[in-house]
């Protein structure tokens, strides 16, 4: 695997191999077994948006693997003053062994991969969040034994999370349902692909989507970059929430996931959040293990 730009680029086999390696690295870390697969390697981490989980888990991940990580705020790089991505990519390729980037446009990530000569990992764009969904799939396997055969229901904005969850869920054999207000649906091409390649529905009815779900998922109503729309979105998204009524129509043993950060009483009630805190924080922890697997696959050579 050269890059991780989006989950659509990975086969079911490749996703499964990443999850298997993530499980192994998690077991080794928990048992104090060192695994310096990336000894002496350096990862550059470019951030154009805020981050807690992605930044810390990538940095600790590189350390665990025997390498090191550099935090690069886009604001302080020349890229923030207009230096072209194609030049930045070629320069950074001479210093680093890989780049993780969190930015707005998916094209910027794809361009880094095109013009650079080192592995590029997408740490979130407006279009998708593949690293998060690998951790989500890992967590679903831990709790449910497998992804296949389970129904994954996403409630809320059809955003970067939704796009990656649809692709990851369908590729791993899950039924995927999405509930979002009209006009806030996920990417049209991804939805068309999902309908052709698996069991997928998108509706504006929360209870219809949640019926019989084994995994319920939600994310913020206003993503990074949409702060100016936050008040308007509070009105539009009202009711697109994981709450006790939603839990009643889901499978009795349904698990609840949230990529975090969460806004209690908006997309999820505090009651449901706390009742499922173990799952949600295991999910956050699994960012570390899943990304270490991605780093080994992309930066580790043969
Ligand atoms: N879920 C996630 O990507 O969190 P951060 O924004 O804190 O990195
Ligand atoms: N949709 C959210 C996800 C944060 C991890 C955002 O883009 O801000």
Coordinates of C-alpha atoms and ligand atoms in Angstrom, one line a residue:
X1 CA 0.0 0.0 0.0
X2 CA 1.6 3.3 -1.1
X3 CA -0.8 5.9 0.3
X4 CA -4.0 6.2 2.3
X5 CA -5.9 8.9 0.4
X6 CA -9.5 7.5 0.7
X7 CA -11.0 4.1 1.6
X8 CA -12.4 3.7 -1.9
X9 CA -8.8 3.0 -3.0
X10 CA -8.5 0.0 -0.7
X11 CA -9.8 -3.5 -1.4
X12 CA -11.7 -5.5 1.3
X13 CA -8.6 -7.7 1.6
X14 CA -6.4 -4.6 2.2
X15 CA -8.8 -3.2 4.9
X16 CA -8.9 -6.6 6.6
X17 CA -5.1 -6.8 6.6
X18 CA -4.9 -3.4 8.2
X19 CA -7.4 -4.4 10.9
X20 CA -5.6 -7.7 11.6
X21 CA -2.3 -5.9 11.9
X22 CA -3.9 -3.2 14.2
X23 CA -5.2 -6.0 16.4
X24 CA -1.7 -7.5 16.6
X25 CA -0.1 -4.1 17.4
X26 CA -2.7 -3.4 20.1
X27 CA -2.0 -6.8 21.7
X28 CA 1.7 -6.2 21.6
X29 CA 1.5 -2.7 23.1
X30 CA -0.8 -4.0 25.9
X31 CA 1.7 -6.7 26.7
X32 CA 4.8 -4.5 26.6
X33 CA 6.1 -6.0 23.4
X34 CA 8.2 -3.4 21.4
X35 CA 7.6 -3.3 17.7
X36 CA 10.0 -0.8 16.1
X37 CA 8.9 -1.5 12.5
X38 CA 9.7 2.2 11.5
X39 CA 13.0 2.6 13.2
X40 CA 14.7 5.9 12.1
X41 CA 11.7 7.0 9.9
X42 CA 10.2 10.4 10.1
X43 CA 6.6 11.4 9.5
X44 CA 5.6 15.0 8.8
X45 CA 2.1 15.9 10.0
X46 CA 0.6 18.9 8.3
X47 CA -2.5 20.4 10.0
X48 CA -4.7 23.1 8.4
X49 CA -7.5 22.3 11.0
X50 CA -7.5 21.6 14.7
X51 CA -7.0 18.1 16.2
X52 CA -6.6 16.2 19.4
X53 CA -6.9 12.5 18.6
X54 CA -5.3 12.5 15.1
X55 CA -2.3 14.6 16.2
X56 CA -1.6 12.8 19.4
X57 CA -2.2 9.3 18.1
X58 CA 0.0 9.7 15.0
X59 CA 2.8 11.2 17.1
X60 CA 2.6 8.5 19.8
X61 CA 2.2 5.9 17.0
X62 CA 5.4 6.9 15.3
X63 CA 7.2 6.9 18.6
X64 CA 5.9 3.4 19.4
X65 CA 7.1 2.2 16.0
X66 CA 10.6 3.5 16.7
X67 CA 10.3 6.6 14.5
X68 CA 9.6 10.2 15.0
X69 CA 6.9 12.7 14.0
X70 CA 7.0 16.4 13.2
X71 CA 4.0 18.6 13.8
X72 CA 3.7 21.2 11.0
X73 CA 1.0 23.8 11.3
X74 CA -0.1 24.8 7.8
X75 CA -0.3 28.4 9.1
X76 CA 3.4 28.4 9.7
X77 CA 4.5 26.6 6.6
X78 CA 5.0 28.5 3.3
X79 CA 2.0 26.5 2.0
X80 CA -0.1 28.8 4.2
X81 CA 1.3 31.7 2.2
X82 CA 0.5 30.2 -1.1
X83 CA 3.5 28.1 -2.0
X84 CA 2.1 25.5 -4.4
X85 CA 1.4 22.0 -3.2
X86 CA 3.4 20.5 -6.0
X87 CA 6.5 22.3 -4.8
X88 CA 5.8 21.5 -1.1
X89 CA 5.4 17.9 -2.0
X90 CA 8.7 17.7 -3.9
X91 CA 10.6 19.5 -1.1
X92 CA 9.2 17.5 1.8
X93 CA 9.8 14.2 -0.1
X94 CA 13.5 15.0 0.2
X95 CA 13.4 15.2 4.1
X96 CA 10.6 12.9 5.2
X97 CA 9.6 9.3 4.9
X98 CA 5.9 10.0 4.9
X99 CA 3.3 12.8 5.3
X100 CA 0.0 12.8 7.2
X101 CA -2.2 15.8 6.2
X102 CA -5.4 17.2 7.6
X103 CA -6.9 19.9 5.3
X104 CA -10.0 21.1 3.6
X105 CA -9.8 20.0 -0.1
X106 CA -9.4 16.3 -1.0
X107 CA -7.5 17.5 -4.1
X108 CA -4.7 18.9 -1.9
X109 CA -4.1 15.4 -0.5
X110 CA -4.3 13.8 -3.9
X111 CA -1.9 16.4 -5.3
X112 CA 0.6 15.8 -2.5
X113 CA 0.6 12.1 -3.6
X114 CA 0.9 13.0 -7.3
X115 CA 3.8 15.4 -7.0
X116 CA 5.6 13.9 -4.0
X117 CA 7.5 10.6 -3.9
X118 CA 6.7 9.5 -0.3
X119 CA 3.5 7.9 1.2
X120 CA 0.7 10.4 1.9
X121 CA -1.9 9.6 4.6
X122 CA -5.2 11.5 4.8
X123 CA -5.9 12.7 8.3
X124 CA -9.3 14.2 7.3
X125 CA -10.5 16.4 4.5
X126 CA -14.0 17.9 3.9
X127 CA -14.6 14.8 1.7
X128 CA -13.5 11.9 4.0
X129 CA -11.8 10.6 7.1
X130 CA -10.4 7.2 6.3
X131 CA -8.2 6.8 9.5
X132 CA -11.2 7.3 11.7
X133 CA -13.3 4.7 9.9
X134 CA -10.5 2.1 10.1
X135 CA -10.5 2.6 13.9
X136 CA -14.3 2.4 13.8
X137 CA -14.3 -0.9 11.9
X138 CA -11.6 -2.2 14.3
X139 CA -13.9 -1.3 17.3
X140 CA -17.0 -2.9 15.6
X141 CA -15.0 -6.2 15.1
X142 CA -13.9 -6.1 18.8
X143 CA -17.5 -5.7 20.1
X144 CA -19.4 -7.7 17.5
X145 CA -16.8 -10.3 16.5
X146 CA -17.1 -9.2 12.8
X147 CA -18.3 -6.4 10.6
X148 CA -20.1 -8.4 8.1
X149 CA -23.8 -9.1 8.8
X150 CA -24.2 -6.1 11.1
X151 CA -26.3 -3.0 10.3
X152 CA -24.6 0.3 10.6
X153 CA -26.8 3.4 11.0
X154 CA -25.4 6.9 10.7
X155 CA -27.6 9.8 11.9
X156 CA -26.8 13.4 11.1
X157 CA -24.9 15.5 8.5
X158 CA -23.9 13.7 5.3
X159 CA -20.3 14.8 5.8
X160 CA -16.7 13.4 5.6
X161 CA -17.5 10.8 8.3
X162 CA -20.6 9.6 6.5
X163 CA -18.7 9.3 3.2
X164 CA -16.0 7.1 4.7
X165 CA -18.4 5.1 6.9
X166 CA -20.5 4.2 3.8
X167 CA -17.4 3.0 1.9
X168 CA -15.8 1.2 4.8
X169 CA -19.1 -0.4 6.0
X170 CA -20.1 -1.6 2.5
X171 CA -16.6 -2.9 1.7
X172 CA -16.6 -4.9 5.0
X173 CA -20.0 -6.5 4.3
X174 CA -22.2 -4.3 6.5
X175 CA -25.7 -3.0 5.8
X176 CA -25.5 0.8 5.9
X177 CA -28.4 3.2 6.5
X178 CA -28.1 6.9 6.7
X179 CA -30.6 9.5 8.1
X180 CA -30.0 13.1 7.3
X181 CA -32.1 16.2 6.5
X182 CA -32.9 16.7 2.8
X183 CA -30.1 18.7 1.1
X184 CA -27.5 17.3 3.6
X185 CA -27.0 13.9 2.0
X186 CA -23.6 12.2 1.7
X187 CA -21.6 12.4 -1.6
X188 CA -23.9 11.4 -4.5
X189 CA -21.3 9.2 -6.3
X190 CA -20.5 7.3 -3.0
X191 CA -24.2 6.7 -2.5
X192 CA -24.6 5.4 -6.1
X193 CA -21.6 3.1 -5.6
X194 CA -23.0 1.8 -2.2
X195 CA -26.4 0.9 -3.8
X196 CA -24.6 -1.0 -6.5
X197 CA -22.2 -2.8 -4.2
X198 CA -24.2 -3.6 -1.1
X199 CA -27.2 -2.9 1.0
X200 CA -27.6 0.9 1.4
X201 CA -30.4 3.3 2.2
X202 CA -30.6 7.1 2.8
X203 CA -33.7 8.6 4.3
X204 CA -34.7 11.7 6.2
X205 CA -36.4 9.5 8.8
X206 CA -34.2 8.8 11.8
X207 CA -36.4 6.0 13.2
X208 CA -36.6 4.3 9.8
X209 CA -32.8 4.3 9.4
X210 CA -32.2 3.2 13.0
X211 CA -34.6 0.3 13.0
X212 CA -32.8 -2.9 13.9
X213 CA -29.4 -1.3 13.8
X214 CA -26.5 -3.1 15.4
X215 CA -24.2 0.0 15.4
X216 CA -25.4 3.6 15.7
X217 CA -23.1 6.4 14.7
X218 CA -23.3 10.2 14.7
X219 CA -21.1 13.2 14.3
X220 CA -21.3 16.9 14.8
X221 CA -23.9 19.0 13.0
X222 CA -21.3 21.6 12.0
X223 CA -17.9 20.4 10.9
X224 CA -14.6 22.3 11.0
X225 CA -14.8 25.1 8.5
X226 CA -18.6 25.4 8.9
X227 CA -18.5 27.4 12.2
X228 CA -20.4 30.2 10.5
X229 CA -23.4 27.9 9.8
X230 CA -23.5 26.5 13.3
X231 CA -26.6 28.4 14.5
X232 CA -28.6 27.7 11.3
X233 CA -27.6 24.1 11.3
X234 CA -28.9 23.7 14.9
X235 CA -32.4 24.3 13.5
X236 CA -32.0 22.2 10.4
X237 CA -30.6 19.2 12.3
X238 CA -32.9 19.3 15.3
X239 CA -34.1 15.7 15.9
X240 CA -31.1 14.1 14.0
X241 CA -29.9 12.8 17.4
X242 CA -29.1 9.5 19.0
X243 CA -31.4 9.4 22.0
X244 CA -33.5 7.0 24.0
X245 CA -36.2 6.8 21.3
X246 CA -33.6 5.9 18.7
X247 CA -32.1 3.2 21.0
X248 CA -35.6 1.7 21.4
X249 CA -36.0 0.9 17.7
X250 CA -32.4 -0.3 17.3
X251 CA -31.2 -3.8 18.1
X252 CA -31.4 -4.3 21.9
X253 CA -27.6 -4.9 22.0
X254 CA -26.7 -2.0 19.7
X255 CA -23.4 -0.3 20.2
X256 CA -23.0 3.5 19.8
X257 CA -19.9 5.1 18.2
X258 CA -18.9 8.8 17.8
X259 CA -15.7 10.0 16.2
X260 CA -15.5 12.9 18.7
X261 CA -15.5 15.7 19.6
X262 CA -19.1 15.3 20.7
X263 CA -21.8 18.0 21.3
X264 CA -24.0 16.6 24.0
X265 CA -27.8 17.3 23.5
X266 CA -27.1 18.1 19.9
X267 CA -26.3 15.0 17.8
X268 CA -26.3 12.7 20.9
X269 CA -27.9 13.0 24.4
X270 CA -25.6 13.0 27.4
X271 CA -27.5 9.9 28.7
X272 CA -26.8 7.8 25.6
X273 CA -23.2 9.1 25.3
X274 CA -22.4 8.1 28.9
X275 CA -24.2 4.7 28.7
X276 CA -21.9 3.9 25.7
X277 CA -18.7 5.7 26.9
X278 CA -16.7 2.4 26.9
X279 CA -17.4 1.8 23.2
X280 CA -16.7 5.5 22.3
X281 CA -13.4 5.7 24.1
X282 CA -12.3 2.3 22.9
X283 CA -13.0 3.7 19.5
X284 CA -10.8 6.7 20.2
X285 CA -8.0 4.5 21.6
X286 CA -8.2 2.4 18.4
X287 CA -7.2 5.4 16.3
X288 CA -3.7 4.8 17.7
X289 CA -3.6 1.1 16.8
X290 CA -5.3 1.3 13.4
X291 CA -3.0 4.2 12.3
X292 CA 0.1 2.4 13.4
X293 CA -1.0 -0.4 11.1
X294 CA -1.5 2.1 8.3
X295 CA 1.9 3.6 9.0
X296 CA 3.6 0.2 8.9
X297 CA 1.8 -0.7 5.6
X298 CA 2.6 2.6 3.9
X299 CA 6.1 3.5 5.3
X300 CA 7.4 0.0 6.3
X301 CA 8.5 -1.1 2.8
X302 CA 8.3 -4.8 2.0
Ligands
LIG1 N1 -12.0 12.2 15.5 C1 -10.9 13.0 15.2 O1 -10.4 13.0 14.1 O2 -10.5 13.8 16.3 P1 -9.5 15.0 16.2 O3 -10.2 16.1 15.4 O4 -9.3 15.4 17.6 O5 -8.3 14.6 15.5
LIG2 N1 -17.1 16.0 10.7 C1 -16.1 16.4 11.6 C2 -15.3 15.3 12.0 C3 -14.3 15.6 13.1 C4 -13.4 14.4 13.5 C5 -15.3 17.6 11.1 O1 -14.9 17.5 9.9 O2 -15.1 18.6 11.8

